[in-house]
PDB file of C-alpha atoms in Angstrom:
ATOM      1  CA  MET A   1      22.829   1.322 -11.030  1.00  0.00           C
ATOM      2  CA  GLU A   2      22.989  -1.115  -8.116  1.00  0.00           C
ATOM      3  CA  LEU A   3      20.381  -1.566  -5.505  1.00  0.00           C
ATOM      4  CA  GLY A   4      20.018  -3.722  -2.431  1.00  0.00           C
ATOM      5  CA  LEU A   5      16.600  -5.059  -1.730  1.00  0.00           C
ATOM      6  CA  ILE A   6      15.249  -6.472   1.537  1.00  0.00           C
ATOM      7  CA  GLY A   7      11.896  -8.186   1.315  1.00  0.00           C
ATOM      8  CA  LEU A   8      11.340 -10.504  -1.593  1.00  0.00           C
ATOM      9  CA  GLY A   9       7.580 -11.151  -1.331  1.00  0.00           C
ATOM     10  CA  LYS A  10       5.268 -10.696  -4.405  1.00  0.00           C
ATOM     11  CA  MET A  11       5.785  -6.885  -4.580  1.00  0.00           C
ATOM     12  CA  GLY A  12       9.440  -6.917  -3.763  1.00  0.00           C
ATOM     13  CA  GLY A  13      10.072  -9.754  -6.164  1.00  0.00           C
ATOM     14  CA  ASN A  14       8.287  -7.834  -9.059  1.00  0.00           C
ATOM     15  CA  MET A  15      10.240  -4.750  -8.350  1.00  0.00           C
ATOM     16  CA  ALA A  16      13.513  -6.656  -8.574  1.00  0.00           C
ATOM     17  CA  GLU A  17      12.419  -8.094 -11.800  1.00  0.00           C
ATOM     18  CA  ARG A  18      11.478  -4.836 -13.317  1.00  0.00           C
ATOM     19  CA  LEU A  19      14.751  -3.257 -12.206  1.00  0.00           C
ATOM     20  CA  ARG A  20      16.759  -6.192 -13.605  1.00  0.00           C
ATOM     21  CA  ARG A  21      14.921  -5.877 -17.038  1.00  0.00           C
ATOM     22  CA  ALA A  22      15.847  -2.194 -16.967  1.00  0.00           C
ATOM     23  CA  GLY A  23      19.668  -3.189 -16.620  1.00  0.00           C
ATOM     24  CA  HIS A  24      20.165  -2.449 -13.004  1.00  0.00           C
ATOM     25  CA  LYS A  25      21.901  -4.851 -10.698  1.00  0.00           C
ATOM     26  CA  VAL A  26      19.684  -6.074  -7.699  1.00  0.00           C
ATOM     27  CA  VAL A  27      21.110  -7.791  -4.659  1.00  0.00           C
ATOM     28  CA  GLY A  28      18.216  -9.379  -2.660  1.00  0.00           C
ATOM     29  CA  PHE A  29      17.709 -10.713   0.764  1.00  0.00           C
ATOM     30  CA  ASP A  30      14.816 -12.413   2.385  1.00  0.00           C
ATOM     31  CA  PHE A  31      14.410 -14.682   5.451  1.00  0.00           C
ATOM     32  CA  ASN A  32      12.445 -17.022   3.092  1.00  0.00           C
ATOM     33  CA  ALA A  33      15.092 -19.166   1.340  1.00  0.00           C
ATOM     34  CA  ASP A  34      12.581 -19.928  -1.572  1.00  0.00           C
ATOM     35  CA  ALA A  35      12.252 -16.226  -2.272  1.00  0.00           C
ATOM     36  CA  VAL A  36      15.883 -15.793  -2.529  1.00  0.00           C
ATOM     37  CA  LYS A  37      16.304 -18.853  -4.818  1.00  0.00           C
ATOM     38  CA  ARG A  38      13.454 -17.227  -7.096  1.00  0.00           C
ATOM     39  CA  LEU A  39      15.438 -14.050  -7.360  1.00  0.00           C
ATOM     40  CA  THR A  40      18.679 -15.766  -8.247  1.00  0.00           C
ATOM     41  CA  ASP A  41      16.880 -18.035 -10.727  1.00  0.00           C
ATOM     42  CA  ALA A  42      15.462 -14.847 -12.426  1.00  0.00           C
ATOM     43  CA  GLY A  43      18.966 -13.480 -12.990  1.00  0.00           C
ATOM     44  CA  SER A  44      19.461 -11.216 -10.092  1.00  0.00           C
ATOM     45  CA  VAL A  45      21.817 -11.754  -7.031  1.00  0.00           C
ATOM     46  CA  GLY A  46      20.209 -13.629  -3.960  1.00  0.00           C
ATOM     47  CA  VAL A  47      22.194 -13.636  -0.741  1.00  0.00           C
ATOM     48  CA  ASN A  48      21.550 -15.273   2.639  1.00  0.00           C
ATOM     49  CA  SER A  49      22.468 -12.594   5.136  1.00  0.00           C
ATOM     50  CA  LEU A  50      22.400  -8.846   5.402  1.00  0.00           C
ATOM     51  CA  GLU A  51      26.190  -8.702   5.700  1.00  0.00           C
ATOM     52  CA  ASP A  52      26.469 -10.440   2.349  1.00  0.00           C
ATOM     53  CA  LEU A  53      23.806  -8.010   0.920  1.00  0.00           C
ATOM     54  CA  VAL A  54      26.117  -4.999   1.847  1.00  0.00           C
ATOM     55  CA  LYS A  55      29.304  -6.651   0.655  1.00  0.00           C
ATOM     56  CA  ASN A  56      27.746  -7.298  -2.741  1.00  0.00           C
ATOM     57  CA  LEU A  57      27.143  -3.644  -3.286  1.00  0.00           C
ATOM     58  CA  ALA A  58      29.630  -0.826  -4.268  1.00  0.00           C
ATOM     59  CA  ALA A  59      29.664   2.301  -2.119  1.00  0.00           C
ATOM     60  CA  PRO A  60      27.819   4.587  -1.885  1.00  0.00           C
ATOM     61  CA  ARG A  61      25.107   1.877  -1.329  1.00  0.00           C
ATOM     62  CA  ALA A  62      21.333   2.235  -1.625  1.00  0.00           C
ATOM     63  CA  ILE A  63      19.269  -0.422   0.212  1.00  0.00           C
ATOM     64  CA  TRP A  64      15.389  -0.586  -0.400  1.00  0.00           C
ATOM     65  CA  ILE A  65      13.563  -2.073   2.593  1.00  0.00           C
ATOM     66  CA  MET A  66      10.235  -3.743   1.876  1.00  0.00           C
ATOM     67  CA  VAL A  67       9.197  -5.046   5.337  1.00  0.00           C
ATOM     68  CA  PRO A  68       6.064  -4.513   7.612  1.00  0.00           C
ATOM     69  CA  ALA A  69       5.666  -0.890   9.093  1.00  0.00           C
ATOM     70  CA  GLY A  70       6.846  -0.220  12.711  1.00  0.00           C
ATOM     71  CA  ASN A  71       9.505  -2.210  14.516  1.00  0.00           C
ATOM     72  CA  PRO A  72      10.591  -4.325  11.517  1.00  0.00           C
ATOM     73  CA  VAL A  73      11.903  -1.251   9.787  1.00  0.00           C
ATOM     74  CA  ASP A  74      13.859  -0.073  12.908  1.00  0.00           C
ATOM     75  CA  GLU A  75      15.201  -3.604  13.412  1.00  0.00           C
ATOM     76  CA  THR A  76      16.386  -3.888   9.691  1.00  0.00           C
ATOM     77  CA  ILE A  77      18.122  -0.542   9.828  1.00  0.00           C
ATOM     78  CA  ALA A  78      19.802  -1.372  13.124  1.00  0.00           C
ATOM     79  CA  LYS A  79      21.077  -4.720  11.853  1.00  0.00           C
ATOM     80  CA  LEU A  80      22.271  -3.117   8.571  1.00  0.00           C
ATOM     81  CA  LYS A  81      24.138  -0.286  10.164  1.00  0.00           C
ATOM     82  CA  PRO A  82      27.361  -2.032  11.419  1.00  0.00           C
ATOM     83  CA  PHE A  83      28.005  -3.221   7.792  1.00  0.00           C
ATOM     84  CA  MET A  84      27.340   0.226   6.085  1.00  0.00           C
ATOM     85  CA  GLN A  85      29.322   3.413   5.822  1.00  0.00           C
ATOM     86  CA  LYS A  86      28.797   7.107   5.691  1.00  0.00           C
ATOM     87  CA  GLY A  87      27.076   8.188   2.471  1.00  0.00           C
ATOM     88  CA  ASP A  88      24.873   5.062   2.175  1.00  0.00           C
ATOM     89  CA  THR A  89      21.180   5.354   1.816  1.00  0.00           C
ATOM     90  CA  PHE A  90      18.348   3.512   3.542  1.00  0.00           C
ATOM     91  CA  ILE A  91      15.080   3.595   1.433  1.00  0.00           C
ATOM     92  CA  ASP A  92      11.889   2.603   3.187  1.00  0.00           C
ATOM     93  CA  GLY A  93       9.458   1.745   0.486  1.00  0.00           C
ATOM     94  CA  GLY A  94       6.976   0.234   2.725  1.00  0.00           C
ATOM     95  CA  ASN A  95       3.731   1.685   4.321  1.00  0.00           C
ATOM     96  CA  SER A  96       5.462   3.453   7.349  1.00  0.00           C
ATOM     97  CA  ASN A  97       3.799   6.242   9.334  1.00  0.00           C
ATOM     98  CA  TYR A  98       5.240   9.506   8.118  1.00  0.00           C
ATOM     99  CA  LYS A  99       6.180  10.501  11.676  1.00  0.00           C
ATOM    100  CA  ASP A 100       8.427   7.404  11.990  1.00  0.00           C
ATOM    101  CA  SER A 101      10.132   8.396   8.638  1.00  0.00           C
ATOM    102  CA  GLN A 102      10.844  11.815  10.029  1.00  0.00           C
ATOM    103  CA  ARG A 103      12.202  10.234  13.092  1.00  0.00           C
ATOM    104  CA  ARG A 104      14.533   7.886  11.294  1.00  0.00           C
ATOM    105  CA  TYR A 105      15.805  10.625   9.133  1.00  0.00           C
ATOM    106  CA  ALA A 106      16.560  12.742  12.167  1.00  0.00           C
ATOM    107  CA  ALA A 107      18.497   9.895  13.670  1.00  0.00           C
ATOM    108  CA  LEU A 108      20.329   8.666  10.667  1.00  0.00           C
ATOM    109  CA  LYS A 109      21.507  12.103   9.221  1.00  0.00           C
ATOM    110  CA  PRO A 110      23.858  12.964  12.014  1.00  0.00           C
ATOM    111  CA  GLU A 111      25.548   9.645  11.632  1.00  0.00           C
ATOM    112  CA  GLY A 112      26.240  10.436   7.898  1.00  0.00           C
ATOM    113  CA  PHE A 113      23.633   8.130   6.412  1.00  0.00           C
ATOM    114  CA  ASN A 114      20.902   9.206   4.123  1.00  0.00           C
ATOM    115  CA  PHE A 115      17.186   8.215   4.496  1.00  0.00           C
ATOM    116  CA  VAL A 116      14.487   8.360   1.780  1.00  0.00           C
ATOM    117  CA  ASP A 117      10.871   7.375   2.289  1.00  0.00           C
ATOM    118  CA  VAL A 118       8.927   6.101  -0.656  1.00  0.00           C
ATOM    119  CA  GLY A 119       5.188   5.704  -0.706  1.00  0.00           C
ATOM    120  CA  THR A 120       4.702   2.935  -3.199  1.00  0.00           C
ATOM    121  CA  SER A 121       1.449   2.074  -4.987  1.00  0.00           C
ATOM    122  CA  GLY A 122       0.997  -0.468  -7.645  1.00  0.00           C
ATOM    123  CA  GLY A 123       0.729  -3.807  -5.622  1.00  0.00           C
ATOM    124  CA  VAL A 124       0.909  -7.024  -7.612  1.00  0.00           C
ATOM    125  CA  TRP A 125       0.394  -5.071 -10.874  1.00  0.00           C
ATOM    126  CA  GLY A 126       3.654  -3.155 -10.681  1.00  0.00           C
ATOM    127  CA  LEU A 127       5.673  -5.415 -12.675  1.00  0.00           C
ATOM    128  CA  LYS A 128       3.467  -4.916 -15.898  1.00  0.00           C
ATOM    129  CA  GLU A 129       2.134  -1.333 -15.230  1.00  0.00           C
ATOM    130  CA  GLY A 130       4.884   0.315 -13.113  1.00  0.00           C
ATOM    131  CA  TYR A 131       4.724   1.632  -9.745  1.00  0.00           C
ATOM    132  CA  SER A 132       3.484   5.108  -8.490  1.00  0.00           C
ATOM    133  CA  MET A 133       5.987   6.401  -6.138  1.00  0.00           C
ATOM    134  CA  MET A 134       5.658   9.360  -3.771  1.00  0.00           C
ATOM    135  CA  VAL A 135       9.184  10.218  -2.500  1.00  0.00           C
ATOM    136  CA  GLY A 136      10.439  12.241   0.472  1.00  0.00           C
ATOM    137  CA  GLY A 137      13.896  13.083   1.293  1.00  0.00           C
ATOM    138  CA  ASP A 138      16.818  15.306   0.478  1.00  0.00           C
ATOM    139  CA  GLU A 139      16.790  16.597  -3.060  1.00  0.00           C
ATOM    140  CA  ASP A 140      20.226  15.616  -4.046  1.00  0.00           C
ATOM    141  CA  VAL A 141      19.870  12.135  -2.603  1.00  0.00           C
ATOM    142  CA  VAL A 142      16.576  11.606  -4.541  1.00  0.00           C
ATOM    143  CA  GLU A 143      18.165  12.978  -7.657  1.00  0.00           C
ATOM    144  CA  ARG A 144      21.074  10.437  -7.359  1.00  0.00           C
ATOM    145  CA  LEU A 145      18.415   7.640  -7.030  1.00  0.00           C
ATOM    146  CA  ARG A 146      16.573   8.988 -10.181  1.00  0.00           C
ATOM    147  CA  PRO A 147      17.468   5.830 -12.353  1.00  0.00           C
ATOM    148  CA  ILE A 148      15.951   3.576  -9.844  1.00  0.00           C
ATOM    149  CA  PHE A 149      12.637   5.453  -9.778  1.00  0.00           C
ATOM    150  CA  GLU A 150      12.542   5.852 -13.425  1.00  0.00           C
ATOM    151  CA  ALA A 151      12.877   2.148 -13.884  1.00  0.00           C
ATOM    152  CA  LEU A 152      10.111   1.334 -11.516  1.00  0.00           C
ATOM    153  CA  ALA A 153       7.735   3.973 -12.577  1.00  0.00           C
ATOM    154  CA  PRO A 154       5.204   3.675 -15.362  1.00  0.00           C
ATOM    155  CA  GLY A 155       7.534   6.100 -17.409  1.00  0.00           C
ATOM    156  CA  LYS A 156      10.595   7.897 -16.824  1.00  0.00           C
ATOM    157  CA  ASP A 157       8.633  11.162 -15.961  1.00  0.00           C
ATOM    158  CA  LYS A 158       5.340   9.610 -15.058  1.00  0.00           C
ATOM    159  CA  GLY A 159       3.995   8.248 -11.924  1.00  0.00           C
ATOM    160  CA  TRP A 160       6.703   9.356  -9.536  1.00  0.00           C
ATOM    161  CA  GLY A 161       8.259  12.386  -7.909  1.00  0.00           C
ATOM    162  CA  ARG A 162       9.787  14.042  -4.809  1.00  0.00           C
ATOM    163  CA  THR A 163       6.961  15.404  -2.821  1.00  0.00           C
ATOM    164  CA  GLY A 164       9.140  17.092  -0.206  1.00  0.00           C
ATOM    165  CA  PRO A 165      11.381  16.540   2.681  1.00  0.00           C
ATOM    166  CA  ALA A 166      11.772  13.371   4.783  1.00  0.00           C
ATOM    167  CA  GLY A 167       8.365  12.048   5.561  1.00  0.00           C
ATOM    168  CA  ALA A 168       6.589  13.704   2.754  1.00  0.00           C
ATOM    169  CA  GLY A 169       6.516  10.440   0.671  1.00  0.00           C
ATOM    170  CA  HIS A 170       4.774   8.613   3.247  1.00  0.00           C
ATOM    171  CA  PHE A 171       2.391  11.392   4.186  1.00  0.00           C
ATOM    172  CA  VAL A 172       1.232  11.629   0.603  1.00  0.00           C
ATOM    173  CA  LYS A 173       0.762   7.790   0.411  1.00  0.00           C
ATOM    174  CA  MET A 174      -1.172   7.841   3.622  1.00  0.00           C
ATOM    175  CA  VAL A 175      -3.633  10.484   2.119  1.00  0.00           C
ATOM    176  CA  HIS A 176      -3.615   8.347  -1.326  1.00  0.00           C
ATOM    177  CA  ASN A 177      -4.653   5.346   0.697  1.00  0.00           C
ATOM    178  CA  GLY A 178      -7.348   7.266   2.559  1.00  0.00           C
ATOM    179  CA  ILE A 179      -8.715   8.437  -0.718  1.00  0.00           C
ATOM    180  CA  GLU A 180      -8.742   4.747  -1.930  1.00  0.00           C
ATOM    181  CA  TYR A 181     -10.909   3.840   1.078  1.00  0.00           C
ATOM    182  CA  GLY A 182     -13.574   6.252  -0.021  1.00  0.00           C
ATOM    183  CA  MET A 183     -13.452   5.181  -3.625  1.00  0.00           C
ATOM    184  CA  MET A 184     -13.871   1.638  -2.865  1.00  0.00           C
ATOM    185  CA  GLN A 185     -16.642   2.372  -0.508  1.00  0.00           C
ATOM    186  CA  ALA A 186     -18.555   4.251  -3.075  1.00  0.00           C
ATOM    187  CA  TYR A 187     -18.105   1.646  -5.625  1.00  0.00           C
ATOM    188  CA  ALA A 188     -19.156  -1.082  -3.288  1.00  0.00           C
ATOM    189  CA  GLU A 189     -22.331   0.920  -2.203  1.00  0.00           C
ATOM    190  CA  GLY A 190     -23.259   1.601  -5.823  1.00  0.00           C
ATOM    191  CA  PHE A 191     -22.966  -2.039  -6.948  1.00  0.00           C
ATOM    192  CA  ALA A 192     -24.811  -3.201  -3.749  1.00  0.00           C
ATOM    193  CA  ILE A 193     -27.787  -0.849  -4.678  1.00  0.00           C
ATOM    194  CA  MET A 194     -27.995  -2.237  -8.201  1.00  0.00           C
ATOM    195  CA  GLY A 195     -27.461  -5.731  -7.033  1.00  0.00           C
ATOM    196  CA  GLN A 196     -30.524  -5.406  -4.693  1.00  0.00           C
ATOM    197  CA  LYS A 197     -32.822  -4.022  -7.502  1.00  0.00           C
ATOM    198  CA  LYS A 198     -33.847  -7.736  -8.298  1.00  0.00           C
ATOM    199  CA  GLU A 199     -36.691  -6.899 -10.732  1.00  0.00           C
ATOM    200  CA  MET A 200     -34.165  -5.288 -13.072  1.00  0.00           C
ATOM    201  CA  ASN A 201     -31.765  -8.314 -13.135  1.00  0.00           C
ATOM    202  CA  PHE A 202     -28.825  -6.146 -13.592  1.00  0.00           C
ATOM    203  CA  ASP A 203     -25.422  -7.710 -14.830  1.00  0.00           C
ATOM    204  CA  LEU A 204     -23.011  -5.941 -12.615  1.00  0.00           C
ATOM    205  CA  ALA A 205     -20.048  -7.101 -14.562  1.00  0.00           C
ATOM    206  CA  GLN A 206     -21.536  -5.741 -17.793  1.00  0.00           C
ATOM    207  CA  ILE A 207     -22.426  -2.374 -16.051  1.00  0.00           C
ATOM    208  CA  ALA A 208     -18.803  -2.186 -14.829  1.00  0.00           C
ATOM    209  CA  GLU A 209     -17.513  -2.672 -18.377  1.00  0.00           C
ATOM    210  CA  ILE A 210     -19.736   0.114 -19.672  1.00  0.00           C
ATOM    211  CA  TRP A 211     -18.318   2.511 -17.088  1.00  0.00           C
ATOM    212  CA  GLN A 212     -14.888   1.696 -18.085  1.00  0.00           C
ATOM    213  CA  TYR A 213     -15.167   3.777 -21.276  1.00  0.00           C
ATOM    214  CA  GLY A 214     -16.178   7.416 -21.253  1.00  0.00           C
ATOM    215  CA  SER A 215     -17.713   7.507 -17.792  1.00  0.00           C
ATOM    216  CA  VAL A 216     -16.639  10.072 -15.344  1.00  0.00           C
ATOM    217  CA  VAL A 217     -16.294   7.351 -12.693  1.00  0.00           C
ATOM    218  CA  ARG A 218     -13.921   5.199 -14.877  1.00  0.00           C
ATOM    219  CA  SER A 219     -10.636   4.335 -12.970  1.00  0.00           C
ATOM    220  CA  TRP A 220      -8.004   1.551 -12.655  1.00  0.00           C
ATOM    221  CA  LEU A 221      -9.997   0.570  -9.591  1.00  0.00           C
ATOM    222  CA  LEU A 222     -13.026   0.134 -11.606  1.00  0.00           C
ATOM    223  CA  ASP A 223     -11.127  -1.898 -14.104  1.00  0.00           C
ATOM    224  CA  LEU A 224     -10.081  -4.235 -11.398  1.00  0.00           C
ATOM    225  CA  THR A 225     -13.628  -4.534 -10.113  1.00  0.00           C
ATOM    226  CA  ALA A 226     -14.879  -5.283 -13.504  1.00  0.00           C
ATOM    227  CA  ASP A 227     -12.303  -8.247 -13.790  1.00  0.00           C
ATOM    228  CA  ALA A 228     -13.346  -9.389 -10.264  1.00  0.00           C
ATOM    229  CA  LEU A 229     -17.059  -9.455 -11.127  1.00  0.00           C
ATOM    230  CA  LYS A 230     -16.413 -11.377 -14.203  1.00  0.00           C
ATOM    231  CA  ARG A 231     -14.738 -14.176 -12.370  1.00  0.00           C
ATOM    232  CA  ASN A 232     -17.392 -14.182  -9.572  1.00  0.00           C
ATOM    233  CA  PRO A 233     -20.541 -12.215 -10.277  1.00  0.00           C
ATOM    234  CA  THR A 234     -22.135 -13.089  -6.946  1.00  0.00           C
ATOM    235  CA  LEU A 235     -19.044 -12.856  -4.875  1.00  0.00           C
ATOM    236  CA  GLU A 236     -19.834 -16.491  -3.778  1.00  0.00           C
ATOM    237  CA  GLY A 237     -17.626 -17.839  -1.093  1.00  0.00           C
ATOM    238  CA  LEU A 238     -16.381 -14.607   0.115  1.00  0.00           C
ATOM    239  CA  GLU A 239     -16.406 -13.431   3.641  1.00  0.00           C
ATOM    240  CA  PRO A 240     -17.563  -9.760   4.400  1.00  0.00           C
ATOM    241  CA  TYR A 241     -14.231  -9.023   6.219  1.00  0.00           C
ATOM    242  CA  VAL A 242     -12.295  -6.160   5.112  1.00  0.00           C
ATOM    243  CA  ALA A 243      -8.904  -5.502   6.514  1.00  0.00           C
ATOM    244  CA  ASP A 244      -6.843  -2.234   6.739  1.00  0.00           C
ATOM    245  CA  SER A 245      -3.043  -1.686   6.911  1.00  0.00           C
ATOM    246  CA  GLY A 246      -3.176   1.565   8.968  1.00  0.00           C
ATOM    247  CA  GLU A 247      -2.978   4.352   6.351  1.00  0.00           C
ATOM    248  CA  GLY A 248      -6.690   5.008   6.481  1.00  0.00           C
ATOM    249  CA  ARG A 249      -6.548   5.386  10.318  1.00  0.00           C
ATOM    250  CA  TRP A 250      -3.559   7.669  10.098  1.00  0.00           C
ATOM    251  CA  THR A 251      -5.425   9.837   7.551  1.00  0.00           C
ATOM    252  CA  VAL A 252      -8.389  10.234   9.879  1.00  0.00           C
ATOM    253  CA  PHE A 253      -6.034  11.028  12.717  1.00  0.00           C
ATOM    254  CA  GLU A 254      -4.167  13.580  10.811  1.00  0.00           C
ATOM    255  CA  ALA A 255      -7.396  15.221   9.401  1.00  0.00           C
ATOM    256  CA  ILE A 256      -8.583  15.695  13.084  1.00  0.00           C
ATOM    257  CA  ASP A 257      -5.298  17.281  14.144  1.00  0.00           C
ATOM    258  CA  LEU A 258      -5.551  19.707  11.221  1.00  0.00           C
ATOM    259  CA  ASN A 259      -9.161  20.451  11.682  1.00  0.00           C
ATOM    260  CA  ILE A 260      -9.980  19.134   8.312  1.00  0.00           C
ATOM    261  CA  SER A 261     -13.411  17.587   7.791  1.00  0.00           C
ATOM    262  CA  ALA A 262     -13.046  14.253   6.049  1.00  0.00           C
ATOM    263  CA  PRO A 263     -16.356  12.383   6.604  1.00  0.00           C
ATOM    264  CA  ILE A 264     -16.038  10.120   3.468  1.00  0.00           C
ATOM    265  CA  ILE A 265     -12.680   8.699   4.407  1.00  0.00           C
ATOM    266  CA  THR A 266     -13.701   8.398   8.085  1.00  0.00           C
ATOM    267  CA  GLU A 267     -16.890   6.496   7.413  1.00  0.00           C
ATOM    268  CA  SER A 268     -15.300   4.205   4.984  1.00  0.00           C
ATOM    269  CA  LEU A 269     -12.649   3.337   7.648  1.00  0.00           C
ATOM    270  CA  ILE A 270     -15.586   2.626  10.189  1.00  0.00           C
ATOM    271  CA  ARG A 271     -17.189   0.402   7.660  1.00  0.00           C
ATOM    272  CA  ARG A 272     -14.034  -1.619   7.304  1.00  0.00           C
ATOM    273  CA  ILE A 273     -13.925  -2.011  11.179  1.00  0.00           C
ATOM    274  CA  ARG A 274     -17.575  -2.830  11.212  1.00  0.00           C
ATOM    275  CA  SER A 275     -17.007  -5.757   8.649  1.00  0.00           C
ATOM    276  CA  ARG A 276     -15.025  -7.590  11.133  1.00  0.00           C
ATOM    277  CA  GLU A 277     -17.446  -7.739  13.972  1.00  0.00           C
ATOM    278  CA  GLU A 278     -19.205 -11.120  14.261  1.00  0.00           C
ATOM    279  CA  ASN A 279     -22.846 -11.064  15.475  1.00  0.00           C
ATOM    280  CA  ASN A 280     -22.555  -7.306  15.546  1.00  0.00           C
ATOM    281  CA  PHE A 281     -23.474  -6.028  19.067  1.00  0.00           C
ATOM    282  CA  THR A 282     -24.105  -2.362  17.966  1.00  0.00           C
ATOM    283  CA  ASP A 283     -26.906  -3.564  15.497  1.00  0.00           C
ATOM    284  CA  ARG A 284     -28.440  -5.841  18.104  1.00  0.00           C
ATOM    285  CA  MET A 285     -28.606  -2.939  20.545  1.00  0.00           C
ATOM    286  CA  LEU A 286     -30.275  -0.899  17.902  1.00  0.00           C
ATOM    287  CA  ALA A 287     -32.952  -3.545  17.325  1.00  0.00           C
ATOM    288  CA  ILE A 288     -33.714  -3.978  21.015  1.00  0.00           C
ATOM    289  CA  MET A 289     -33.946  -0.117  21.539  1.00  0.00           C
ATOM    290  CA  ARG A 290     -36.291   0.147  18.493  1.00  0.00           C
ATOM    291  CA  ASN A 291     -38.471  -2.638  20.123  1.00  0.00           C
ATOM    292  CA  GLU A 292     -38.580  -0.848  23.553  1.00  0.00           C
ATOM    293  CA  PHE A 293     -39.788   2.455  22.424  1.00  0.00           C
ATOM    294  CA  GLY A 294     -41.858   1.369  19.313  1.00  0.00           C
ATOM    295  CA  GLY A 295     -42.826  -2.283  19.866  1.00  0.00           C
ATOM    296  CA  HIS A 296     -41.153  -3.254  16.570  1.00  0.00           C
ATOM    297  CA  ALA A 297     -40.328  -6.873  16.076  1.00  0.00           C
ATOM    298  CA  VAL A 298     -36.950  -8.367  16.874  1.00  0.00           C
ATOM    299  CA  LYS A 299     -35.517 -11.095  14.828  1.00  0.00           C
ATOM    300  CA  LYS A 300     -33.940 -13.869  16.730  1.00  0.00           C
ATOM    301  CA  ASP A 301     -31.514 -16.507  15.805  1.00  0.00           C
TER     302      ASP A 301
END
């Protein structure tokens, strides 16, 4: 099967290679010429314009878009449309808001285009392990794209599936990432407690390895944590700054709209935001209030 791929960063490049190894033709475009060259050198077809991308694909075309969420997706679709024809399919495999995916489907469908949203998990490990894909869109369109999903997934019938209509794929991926926030926070707090128990002299990397087998808290996330602790047991040289790409926030907003209590995900999001505050004003306020009512000492720089 043929697939157009826009966005040849680490994840997009790995997806292209996994598809190529499965025997699919991949035509890729990226504004970074080096990324296009890497794709061509690997045996796929690299092009220098969106028009050439479309021209190198037989109709009905399927073009997978891997660009940042928001305006870049809309802009990419708008630039592609003049070269495409009815029956072609846009696939958004990035971390878009599910409401944007619903909007794009509603706009493209009357024009004769198909739109599929794919929440994609697997990151830089996808080439080796395969990608977990949560797919939203019309059932017949998703079925036609089955060979692509089967090639990218950990197994033909494992790790992917149509979760519902347009927007459903990105909705499920949004919740997936919210859960991920909570899991990461729990691991981080647990290891921090053990690390602070100095008299025990815990080897955190060893404990992570023990938990990898038979424990109820074992997971791929724990496997990655164990590998990271082996390389840097004391986390030397790392800034306590944790970014977020939006899905955790959207999960919290959705929980509020649905009147669902989600304190773990919410607090893990707040902790990420707090990690970015230099010379934290909130904590300094707490210290000075404690001093005012209780006379407790205040540490100064």
